[in-house]
PDB file of C-alpha atoms in Angstrom:
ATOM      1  CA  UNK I   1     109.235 113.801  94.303  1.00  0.00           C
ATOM      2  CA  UNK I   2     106.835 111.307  95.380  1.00  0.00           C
ATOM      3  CA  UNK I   3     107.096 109.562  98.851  1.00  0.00           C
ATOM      4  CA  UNK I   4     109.082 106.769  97.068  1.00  0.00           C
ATOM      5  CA  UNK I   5     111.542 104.456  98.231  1.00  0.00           C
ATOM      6  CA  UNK I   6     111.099 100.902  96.410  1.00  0.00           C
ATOM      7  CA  UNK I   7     114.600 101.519  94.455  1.00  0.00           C
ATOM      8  CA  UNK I   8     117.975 102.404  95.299  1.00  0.00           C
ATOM      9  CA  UNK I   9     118.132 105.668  93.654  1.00  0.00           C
ATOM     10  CA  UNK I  10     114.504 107.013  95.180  1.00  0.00           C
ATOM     11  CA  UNK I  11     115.643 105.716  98.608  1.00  0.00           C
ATOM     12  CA  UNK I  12     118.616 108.112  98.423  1.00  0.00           C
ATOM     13  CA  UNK I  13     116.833 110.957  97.056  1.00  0.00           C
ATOM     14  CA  UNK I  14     114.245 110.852  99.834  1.00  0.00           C
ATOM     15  CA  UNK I  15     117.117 110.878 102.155  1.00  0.00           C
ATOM     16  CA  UNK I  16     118.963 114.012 100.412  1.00  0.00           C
ATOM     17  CA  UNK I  17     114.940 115.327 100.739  1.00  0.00           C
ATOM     18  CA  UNK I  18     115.243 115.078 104.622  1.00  0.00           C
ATOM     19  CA  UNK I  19     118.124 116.575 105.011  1.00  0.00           C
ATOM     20  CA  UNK I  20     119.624 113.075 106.081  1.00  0.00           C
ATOM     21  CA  UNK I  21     123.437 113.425 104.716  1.00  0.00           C
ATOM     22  CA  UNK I  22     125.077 109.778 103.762  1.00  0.00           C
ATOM     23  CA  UNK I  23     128.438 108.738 103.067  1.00  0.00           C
ATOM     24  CA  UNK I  24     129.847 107.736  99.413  1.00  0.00           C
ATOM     25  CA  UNK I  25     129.820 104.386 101.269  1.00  0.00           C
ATOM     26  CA  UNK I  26     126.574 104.237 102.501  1.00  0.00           C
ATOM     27  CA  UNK I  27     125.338 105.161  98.480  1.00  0.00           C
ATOM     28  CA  UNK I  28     127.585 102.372  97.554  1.00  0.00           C
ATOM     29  CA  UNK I  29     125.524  99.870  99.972  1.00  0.00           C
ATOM     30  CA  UNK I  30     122.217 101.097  98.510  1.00  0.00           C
ATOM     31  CA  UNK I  31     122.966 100.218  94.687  1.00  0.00           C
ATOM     32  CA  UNK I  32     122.880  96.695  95.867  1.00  0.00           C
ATOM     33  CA  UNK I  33     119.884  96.820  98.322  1.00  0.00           C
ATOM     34  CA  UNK I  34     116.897  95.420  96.636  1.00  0.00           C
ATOM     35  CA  UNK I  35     113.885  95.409  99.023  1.00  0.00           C
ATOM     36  CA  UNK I  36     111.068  94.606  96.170  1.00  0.00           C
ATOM     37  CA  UNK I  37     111.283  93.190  92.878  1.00  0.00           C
ATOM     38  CA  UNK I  38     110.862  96.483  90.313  1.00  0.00           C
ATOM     39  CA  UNK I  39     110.301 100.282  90.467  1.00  0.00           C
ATOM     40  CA  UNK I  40     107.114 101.487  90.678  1.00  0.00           C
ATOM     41  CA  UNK I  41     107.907 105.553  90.900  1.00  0.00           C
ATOM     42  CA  UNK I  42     106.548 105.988  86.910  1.00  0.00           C
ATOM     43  CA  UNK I  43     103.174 104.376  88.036  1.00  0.00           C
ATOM     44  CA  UNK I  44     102.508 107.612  90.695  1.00  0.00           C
ATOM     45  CA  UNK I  45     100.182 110.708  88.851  1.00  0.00           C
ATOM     46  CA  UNK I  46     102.305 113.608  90.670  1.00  0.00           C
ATOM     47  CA  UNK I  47     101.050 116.828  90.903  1.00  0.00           C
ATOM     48  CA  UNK I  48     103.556 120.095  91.092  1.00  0.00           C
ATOM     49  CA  UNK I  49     106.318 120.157  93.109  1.00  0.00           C
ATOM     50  CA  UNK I  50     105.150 123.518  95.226  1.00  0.00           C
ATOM     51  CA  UNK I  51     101.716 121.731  95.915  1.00  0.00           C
ATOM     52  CA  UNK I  52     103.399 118.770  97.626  1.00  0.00           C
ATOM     53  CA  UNK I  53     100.578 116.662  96.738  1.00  0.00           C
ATOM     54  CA  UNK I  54      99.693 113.324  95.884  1.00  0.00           C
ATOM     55  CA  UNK I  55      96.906 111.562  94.302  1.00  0.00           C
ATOM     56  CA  UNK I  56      98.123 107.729  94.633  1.00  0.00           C
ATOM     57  CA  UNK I  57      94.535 105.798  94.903  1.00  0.00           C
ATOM     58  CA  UNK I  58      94.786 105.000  91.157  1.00  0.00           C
ATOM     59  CA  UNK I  59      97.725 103.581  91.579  1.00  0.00           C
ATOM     60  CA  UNK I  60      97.568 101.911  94.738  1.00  0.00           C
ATOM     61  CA  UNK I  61      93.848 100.554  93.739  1.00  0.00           C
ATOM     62  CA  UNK I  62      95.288  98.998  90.295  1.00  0.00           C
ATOM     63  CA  UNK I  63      98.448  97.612  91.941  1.00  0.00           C
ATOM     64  CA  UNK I  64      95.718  95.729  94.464  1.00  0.00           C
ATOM     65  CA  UNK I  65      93.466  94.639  92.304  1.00  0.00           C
ATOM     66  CA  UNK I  66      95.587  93.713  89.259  1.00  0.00           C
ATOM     67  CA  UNK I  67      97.354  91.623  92.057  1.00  0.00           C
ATOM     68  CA  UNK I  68     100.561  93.368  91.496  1.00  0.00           C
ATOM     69  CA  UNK I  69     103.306  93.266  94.649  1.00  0.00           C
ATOM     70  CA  UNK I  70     103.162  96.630  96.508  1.00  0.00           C
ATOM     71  CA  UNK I  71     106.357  98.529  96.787  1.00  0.00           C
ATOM     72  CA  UNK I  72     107.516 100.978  99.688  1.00  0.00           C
ATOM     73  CA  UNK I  73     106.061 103.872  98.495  1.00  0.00           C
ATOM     74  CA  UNK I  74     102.501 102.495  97.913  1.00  0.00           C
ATOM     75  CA  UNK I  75     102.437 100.801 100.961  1.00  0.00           C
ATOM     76  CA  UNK I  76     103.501 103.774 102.735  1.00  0.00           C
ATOM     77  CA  UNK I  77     100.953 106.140 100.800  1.00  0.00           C
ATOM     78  CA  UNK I  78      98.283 104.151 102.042  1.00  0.00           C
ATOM     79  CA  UNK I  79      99.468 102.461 105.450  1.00  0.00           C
ATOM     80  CA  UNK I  80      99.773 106.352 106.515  1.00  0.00           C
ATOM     81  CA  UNK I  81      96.032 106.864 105.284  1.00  0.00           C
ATOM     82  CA  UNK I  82      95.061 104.228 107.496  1.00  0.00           C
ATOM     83  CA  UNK I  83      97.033 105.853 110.264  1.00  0.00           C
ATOM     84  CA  UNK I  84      95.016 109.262 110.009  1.00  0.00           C
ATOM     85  CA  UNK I  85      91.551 107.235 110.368  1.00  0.00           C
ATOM     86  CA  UNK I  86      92.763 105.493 113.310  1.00  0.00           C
ATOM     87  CA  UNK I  87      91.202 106.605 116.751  1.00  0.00           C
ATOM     88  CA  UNK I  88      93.313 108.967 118.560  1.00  0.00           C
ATOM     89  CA  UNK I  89      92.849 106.548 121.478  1.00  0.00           C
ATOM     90  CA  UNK I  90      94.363 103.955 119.791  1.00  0.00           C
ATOM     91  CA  UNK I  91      97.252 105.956 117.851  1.00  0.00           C
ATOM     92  CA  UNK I  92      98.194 107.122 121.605  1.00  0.00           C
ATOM     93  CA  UNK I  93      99.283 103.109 122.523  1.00  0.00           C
ATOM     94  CA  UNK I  94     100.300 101.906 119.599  1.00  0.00           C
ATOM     95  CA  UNK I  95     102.961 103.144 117.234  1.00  0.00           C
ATOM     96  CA  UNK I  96     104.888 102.181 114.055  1.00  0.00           C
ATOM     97  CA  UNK I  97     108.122 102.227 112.181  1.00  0.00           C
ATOM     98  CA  UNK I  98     108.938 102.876 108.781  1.00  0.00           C
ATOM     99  CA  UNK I  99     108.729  99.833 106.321  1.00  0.00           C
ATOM    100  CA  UNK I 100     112.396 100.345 105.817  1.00  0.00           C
ATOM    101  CA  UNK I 101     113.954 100.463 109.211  1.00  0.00           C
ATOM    102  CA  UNK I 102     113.850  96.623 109.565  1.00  0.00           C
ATOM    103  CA  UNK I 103     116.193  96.135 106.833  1.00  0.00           C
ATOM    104  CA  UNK I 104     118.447  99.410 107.012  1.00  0.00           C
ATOM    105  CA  UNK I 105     119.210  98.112 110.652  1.00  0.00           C
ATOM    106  CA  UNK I 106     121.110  94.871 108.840  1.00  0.00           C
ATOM    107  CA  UNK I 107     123.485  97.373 107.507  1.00  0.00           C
ATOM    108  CA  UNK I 108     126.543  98.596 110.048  1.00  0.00           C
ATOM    109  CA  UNK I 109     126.503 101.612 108.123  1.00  0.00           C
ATOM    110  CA  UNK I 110     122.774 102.218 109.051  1.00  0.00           C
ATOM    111  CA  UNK I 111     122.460 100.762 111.834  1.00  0.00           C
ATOM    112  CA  UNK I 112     123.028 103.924 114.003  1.00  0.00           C
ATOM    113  CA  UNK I 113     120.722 106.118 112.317  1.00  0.00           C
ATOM    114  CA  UNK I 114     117.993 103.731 112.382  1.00  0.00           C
ATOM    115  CA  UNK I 115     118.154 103.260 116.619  1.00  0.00           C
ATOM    116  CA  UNK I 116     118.563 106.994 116.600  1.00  0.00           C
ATOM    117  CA  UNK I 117     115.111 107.413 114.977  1.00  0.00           C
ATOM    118  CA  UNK I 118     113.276 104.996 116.783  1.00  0.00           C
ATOM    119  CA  UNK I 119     114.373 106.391 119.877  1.00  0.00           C
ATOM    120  CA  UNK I 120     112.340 109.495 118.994  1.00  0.00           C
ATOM    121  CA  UNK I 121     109.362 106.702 118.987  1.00  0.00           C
ATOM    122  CA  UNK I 122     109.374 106.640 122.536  1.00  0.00           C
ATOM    123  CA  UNK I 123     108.829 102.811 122.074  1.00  0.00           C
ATOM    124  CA  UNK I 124     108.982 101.664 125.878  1.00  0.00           C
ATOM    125  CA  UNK I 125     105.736 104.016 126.877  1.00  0.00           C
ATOM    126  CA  UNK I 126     103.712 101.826 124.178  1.00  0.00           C
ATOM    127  CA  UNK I 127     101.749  98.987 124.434  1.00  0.00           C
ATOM    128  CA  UNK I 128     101.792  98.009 120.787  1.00  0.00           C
ATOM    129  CA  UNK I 129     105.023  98.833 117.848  1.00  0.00           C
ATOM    130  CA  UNK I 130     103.883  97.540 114.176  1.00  0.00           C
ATOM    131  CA  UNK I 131     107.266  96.684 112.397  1.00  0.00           C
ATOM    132  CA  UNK I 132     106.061  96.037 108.609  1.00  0.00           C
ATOM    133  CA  UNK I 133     108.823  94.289 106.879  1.00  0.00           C
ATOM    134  CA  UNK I 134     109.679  93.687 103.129  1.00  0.00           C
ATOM    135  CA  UNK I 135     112.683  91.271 102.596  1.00  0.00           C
ATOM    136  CA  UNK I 136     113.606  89.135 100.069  1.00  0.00           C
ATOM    137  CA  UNK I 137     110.323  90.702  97.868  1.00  0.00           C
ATOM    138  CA  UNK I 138     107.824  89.836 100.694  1.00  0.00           C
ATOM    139  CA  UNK I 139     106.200  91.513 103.273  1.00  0.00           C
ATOM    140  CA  UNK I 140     105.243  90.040 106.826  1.00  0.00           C
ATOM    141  CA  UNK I 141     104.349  91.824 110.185  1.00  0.00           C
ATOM    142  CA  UNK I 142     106.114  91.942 113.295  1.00  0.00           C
ATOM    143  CA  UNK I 143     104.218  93.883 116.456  1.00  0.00           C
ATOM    144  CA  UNK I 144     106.289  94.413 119.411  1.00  0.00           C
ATOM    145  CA  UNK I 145     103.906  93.832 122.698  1.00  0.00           C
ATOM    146  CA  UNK I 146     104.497  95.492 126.125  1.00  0.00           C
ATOM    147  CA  UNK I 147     108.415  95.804 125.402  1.00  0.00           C
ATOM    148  CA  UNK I 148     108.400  98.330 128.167  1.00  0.00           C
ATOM    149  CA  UNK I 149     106.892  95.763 130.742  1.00  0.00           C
ATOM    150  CA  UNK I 150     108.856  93.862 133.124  1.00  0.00           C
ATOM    151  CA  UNK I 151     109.718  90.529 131.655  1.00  0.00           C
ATOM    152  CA  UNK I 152     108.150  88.428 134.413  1.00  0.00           C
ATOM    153  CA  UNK I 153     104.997  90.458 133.929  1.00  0.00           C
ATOM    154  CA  UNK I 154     101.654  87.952 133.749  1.00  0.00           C
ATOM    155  CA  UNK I 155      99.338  90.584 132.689  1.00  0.00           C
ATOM    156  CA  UNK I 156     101.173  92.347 130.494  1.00  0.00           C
ATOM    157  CA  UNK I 157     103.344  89.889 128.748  1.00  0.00           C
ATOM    158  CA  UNK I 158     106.616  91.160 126.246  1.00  0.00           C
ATOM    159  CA  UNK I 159     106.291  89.120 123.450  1.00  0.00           C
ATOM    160  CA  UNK I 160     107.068  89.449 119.778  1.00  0.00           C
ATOM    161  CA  UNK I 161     104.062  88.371 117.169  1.00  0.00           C
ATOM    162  CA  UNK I 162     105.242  87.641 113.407  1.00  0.00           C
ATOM    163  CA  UNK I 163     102.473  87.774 110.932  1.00  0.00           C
ATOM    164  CA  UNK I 164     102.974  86.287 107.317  1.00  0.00           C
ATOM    165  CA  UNK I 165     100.542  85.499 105.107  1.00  0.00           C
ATOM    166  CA  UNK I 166     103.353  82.602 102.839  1.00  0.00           C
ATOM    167  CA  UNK I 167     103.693  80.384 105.842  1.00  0.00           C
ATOM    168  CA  UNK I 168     105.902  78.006 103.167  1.00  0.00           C
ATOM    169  CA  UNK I 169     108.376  80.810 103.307  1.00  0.00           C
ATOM    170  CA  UNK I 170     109.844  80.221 106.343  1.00  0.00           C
ATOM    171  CA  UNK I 171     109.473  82.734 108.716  1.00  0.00           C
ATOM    172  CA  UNK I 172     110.705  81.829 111.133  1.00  0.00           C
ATOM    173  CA  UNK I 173     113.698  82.654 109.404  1.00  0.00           C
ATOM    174  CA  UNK I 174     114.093  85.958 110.195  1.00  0.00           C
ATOM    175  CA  UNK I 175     114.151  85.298 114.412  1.00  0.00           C
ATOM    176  CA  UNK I 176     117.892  85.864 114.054  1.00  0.00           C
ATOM    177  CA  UNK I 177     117.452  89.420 112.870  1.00  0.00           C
ATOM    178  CA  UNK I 178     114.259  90.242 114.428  1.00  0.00           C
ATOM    179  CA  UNK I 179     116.265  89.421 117.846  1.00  0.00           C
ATOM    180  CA  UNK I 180     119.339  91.140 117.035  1.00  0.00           C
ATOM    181  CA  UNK I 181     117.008  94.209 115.967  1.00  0.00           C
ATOM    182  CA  UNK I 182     115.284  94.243 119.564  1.00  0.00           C
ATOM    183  CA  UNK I 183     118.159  93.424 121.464  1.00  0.00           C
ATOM    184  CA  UNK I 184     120.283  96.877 119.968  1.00  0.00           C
ATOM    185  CA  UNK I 185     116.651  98.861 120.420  1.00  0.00           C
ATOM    186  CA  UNK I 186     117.342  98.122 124.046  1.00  0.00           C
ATOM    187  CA  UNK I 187     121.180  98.377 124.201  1.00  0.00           C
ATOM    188  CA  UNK I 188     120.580 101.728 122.580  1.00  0.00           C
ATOM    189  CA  UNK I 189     117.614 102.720 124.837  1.00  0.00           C
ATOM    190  CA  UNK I 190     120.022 102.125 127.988  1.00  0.00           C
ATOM    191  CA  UNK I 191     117.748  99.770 129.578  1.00  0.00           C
ATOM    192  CA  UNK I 192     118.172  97.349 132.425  1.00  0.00           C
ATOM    193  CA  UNK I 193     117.718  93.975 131.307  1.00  0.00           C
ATOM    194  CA  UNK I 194     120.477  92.124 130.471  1.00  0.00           C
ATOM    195  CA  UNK I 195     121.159  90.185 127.230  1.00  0.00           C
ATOM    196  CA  UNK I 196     119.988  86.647 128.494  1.00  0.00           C
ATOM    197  CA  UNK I 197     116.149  88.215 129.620  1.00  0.00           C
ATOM    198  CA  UNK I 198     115.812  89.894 126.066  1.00  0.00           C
ATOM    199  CA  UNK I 199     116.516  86.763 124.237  1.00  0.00           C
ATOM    200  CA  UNK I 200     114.166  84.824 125.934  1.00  0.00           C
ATOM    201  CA  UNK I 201     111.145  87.322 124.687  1.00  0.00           C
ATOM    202  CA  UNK I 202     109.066  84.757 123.519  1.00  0.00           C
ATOM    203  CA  UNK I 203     108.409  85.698 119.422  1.00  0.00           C
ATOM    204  CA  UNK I 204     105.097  84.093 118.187  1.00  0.00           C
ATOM    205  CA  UNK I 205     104.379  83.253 114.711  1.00  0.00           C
ATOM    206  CA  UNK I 206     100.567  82.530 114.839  1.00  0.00           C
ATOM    207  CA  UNK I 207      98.761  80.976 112.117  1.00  0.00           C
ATOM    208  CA  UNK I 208      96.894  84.053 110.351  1.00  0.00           C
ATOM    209  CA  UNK I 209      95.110  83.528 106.836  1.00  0.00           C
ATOM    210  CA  UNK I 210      97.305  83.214 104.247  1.00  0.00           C
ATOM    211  CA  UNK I 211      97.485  84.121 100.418  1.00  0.00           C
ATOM    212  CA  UNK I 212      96.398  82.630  97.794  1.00  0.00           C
ATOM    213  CA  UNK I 213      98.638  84.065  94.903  1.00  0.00           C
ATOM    214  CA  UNK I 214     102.107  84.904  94.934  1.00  0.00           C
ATOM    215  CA  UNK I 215     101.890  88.754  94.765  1.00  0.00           C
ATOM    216  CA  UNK I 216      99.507  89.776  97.600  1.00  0.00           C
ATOM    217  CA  UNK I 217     101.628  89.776 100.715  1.00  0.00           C
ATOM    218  CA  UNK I 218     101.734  93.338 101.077  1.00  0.00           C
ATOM    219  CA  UNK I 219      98.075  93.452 100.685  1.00  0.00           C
ATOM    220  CA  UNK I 220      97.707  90.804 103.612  1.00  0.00           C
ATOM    221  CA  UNK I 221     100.074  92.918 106.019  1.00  0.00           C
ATOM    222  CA  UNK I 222      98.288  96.212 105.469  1.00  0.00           C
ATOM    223  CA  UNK I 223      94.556  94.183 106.359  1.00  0.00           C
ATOM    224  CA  UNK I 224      96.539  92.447 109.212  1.00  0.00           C
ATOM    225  CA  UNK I 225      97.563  96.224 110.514  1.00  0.00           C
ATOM    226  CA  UNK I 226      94.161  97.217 110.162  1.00  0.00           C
ATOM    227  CA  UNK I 227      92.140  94.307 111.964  1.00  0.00           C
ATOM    228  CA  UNK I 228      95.255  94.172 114.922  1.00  0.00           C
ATOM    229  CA  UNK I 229      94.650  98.108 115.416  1.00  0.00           C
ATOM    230  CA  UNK I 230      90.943  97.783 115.443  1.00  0.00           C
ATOM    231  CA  UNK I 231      91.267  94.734 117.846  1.00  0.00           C
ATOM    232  CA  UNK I 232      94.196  95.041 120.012  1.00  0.00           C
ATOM    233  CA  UNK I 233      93.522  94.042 123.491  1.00  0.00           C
ATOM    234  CA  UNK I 234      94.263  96.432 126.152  1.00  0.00           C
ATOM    235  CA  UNK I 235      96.552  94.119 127.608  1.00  0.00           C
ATOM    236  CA  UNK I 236      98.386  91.329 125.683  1.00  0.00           C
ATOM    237  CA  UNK I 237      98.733  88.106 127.986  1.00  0.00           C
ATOM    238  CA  UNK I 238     100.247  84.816 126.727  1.00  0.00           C
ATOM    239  CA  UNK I 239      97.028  83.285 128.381  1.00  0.00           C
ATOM    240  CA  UNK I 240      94.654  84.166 125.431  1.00  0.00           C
ATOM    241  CA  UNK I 241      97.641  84.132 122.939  1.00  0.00           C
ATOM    242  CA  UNK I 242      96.437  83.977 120.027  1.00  0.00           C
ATOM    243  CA  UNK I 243      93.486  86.045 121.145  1.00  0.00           C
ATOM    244  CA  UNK I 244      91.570  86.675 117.169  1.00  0.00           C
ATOM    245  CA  UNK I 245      94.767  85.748 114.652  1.00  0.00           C
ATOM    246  CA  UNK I 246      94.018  82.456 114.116  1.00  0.00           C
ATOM    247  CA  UNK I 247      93.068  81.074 110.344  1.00  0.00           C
ATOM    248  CA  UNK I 248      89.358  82.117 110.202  1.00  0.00           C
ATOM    249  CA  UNK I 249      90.177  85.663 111.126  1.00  0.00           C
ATOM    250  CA  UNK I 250      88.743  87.149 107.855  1.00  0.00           C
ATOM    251  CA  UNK I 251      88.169  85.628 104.620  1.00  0.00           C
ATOM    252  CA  UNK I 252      89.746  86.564 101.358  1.00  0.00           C
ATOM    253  CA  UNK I 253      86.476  87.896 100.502  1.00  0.00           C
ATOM    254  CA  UNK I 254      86.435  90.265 103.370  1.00  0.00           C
ATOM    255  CA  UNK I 255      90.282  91.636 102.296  1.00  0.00           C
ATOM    256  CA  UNK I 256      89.238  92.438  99.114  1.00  0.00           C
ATOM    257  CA  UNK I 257      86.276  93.668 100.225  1.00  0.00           C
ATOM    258  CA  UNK I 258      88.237  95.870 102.429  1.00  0.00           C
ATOM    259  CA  UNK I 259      90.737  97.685  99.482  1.00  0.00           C
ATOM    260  CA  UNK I 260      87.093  98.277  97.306  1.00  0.00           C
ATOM    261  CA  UNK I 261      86.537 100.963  99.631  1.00  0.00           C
ATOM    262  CA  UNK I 262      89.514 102.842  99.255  1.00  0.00           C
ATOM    263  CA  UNK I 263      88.936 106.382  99.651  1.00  0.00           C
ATOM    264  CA  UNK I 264      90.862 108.927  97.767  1.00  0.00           C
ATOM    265  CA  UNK I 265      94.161 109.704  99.023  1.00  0.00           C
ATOM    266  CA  UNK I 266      96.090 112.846  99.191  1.00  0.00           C
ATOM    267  CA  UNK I 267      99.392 114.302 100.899  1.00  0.00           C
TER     268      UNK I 267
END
């Protein structure tokens, strides 16, 4: 099977695939947890099984251009091929969840399993933690900045940056899960700092280009990824907040630009 994970069903395959075992409860949970609008898995060419290879830039280049909504699995196939060209200097600071943490997290059943993998991300060593999320059928960014610095730091400031690209959606409407998502990464990390310091981690929403149809938002977060990685600062500081994401970061001309030169993907 495909690295696919836009529907219930492929979501609980892949996880059968891992070897991750779930509960008649927990399968119950995922019939009912909608994280984009349709399946997708029929639009992937896949290749034989014993291969374990994929050729997804068809499909990921039509999706983009045709201006249809990414699902998990496409944005995985080709977040992960930006990953590889990264510099290993920069994939040494910076690190990443899965698309699909953010919102297994909001189930009690989950919620265990998801600390329990990010622990193995060794967060609190990183400077940088890109957090794509996909709720409600859109995608926005959050990056996690210096988490493992002290929370009085000056030069290194802890801060939480939310990137969306449908500003009219609300964003900020997620803060109450994007807070009770940090706050258990600590609990479950056994850190120091107490409830009232994590709270006050200042989360930024700064005012990034935004999109011009209704289907692109995936499209936005994977160029945000890309630009951020390319031009993180070594040190985040709330003094040059917002540093380059402001509304003339890149055109729309430069994002599509960008996905022209897709390069042929395979796993």
């Amino acid at each position: 099977m495909v690295k696919h994970r836009s529907c219930w069903i492929h979501m609980l395959a892949h996880m059968y695939a891992r070897g991750k075992k779930i509960t008649k409860q927990e399968a119950e949970e995922l019939r009912s947890f909608k994280l984009t609008s349709q399946c997708y898995l029929g639009t992937f060419p896949c290749s034989a099984r014993s291969k374990r290879k994929i050729k997804c830039k068809k499909a990921i280049v039509k999706e983009i251009r045709e201006k249809i909504k990414l699902d998990s699995g496409a944005f995985d196939c080709y977040f992960e091929h930006m990953w590889r060209n990264f510099s290993e200097d920069k994939r040494t600071f910076i690190t990443f969840f899965d698309c699909l943490w953010f919102n297994l997290h909001t189930k009690a059943s989950f919620k265990g399993r998801v600390l329990t993998w990010i622990k193995k991300k060794q967060i609190f060593s990183k400077k940088y933690v890109l957090v794509p999320i996909v709720r409600w059928s859109h995608w926005s960014l959050l990056i996690l900045c210096h988490l493992g610095e002290s929370l009085q730091s000056k030069l290194r400031t802890p801060c939480m940056l939310l990137l969306d690209s449908l500003e009219k959606a609300g964003p900020c409407c997620l803060e109450p899960d994007i807070r009770k998502f940090v706050l258990d990464i600590y609990k479950s990390e056994g850190r120091a700092e107490n409830t009232e310091l994590i709270s006050k981690i200042p989360l930024l929403v700064p005012k990034v280009p935004q999109q011009r149809g209704g289907e692109e938002c995936g499209n936005y977060v994977l160029y945000y990824i890309n630009l951020f990685v390319q031009g993180a600062p070594e040190n985040f500081s709330m003094d040059d907040y917002p540093y380059f994401m402001k509304q003339n970061w890149f055109s729309h001309e430069c994002l599509e630009a960008f996905f022209e030169k897709l390069e042929p993907i395979e796993m």
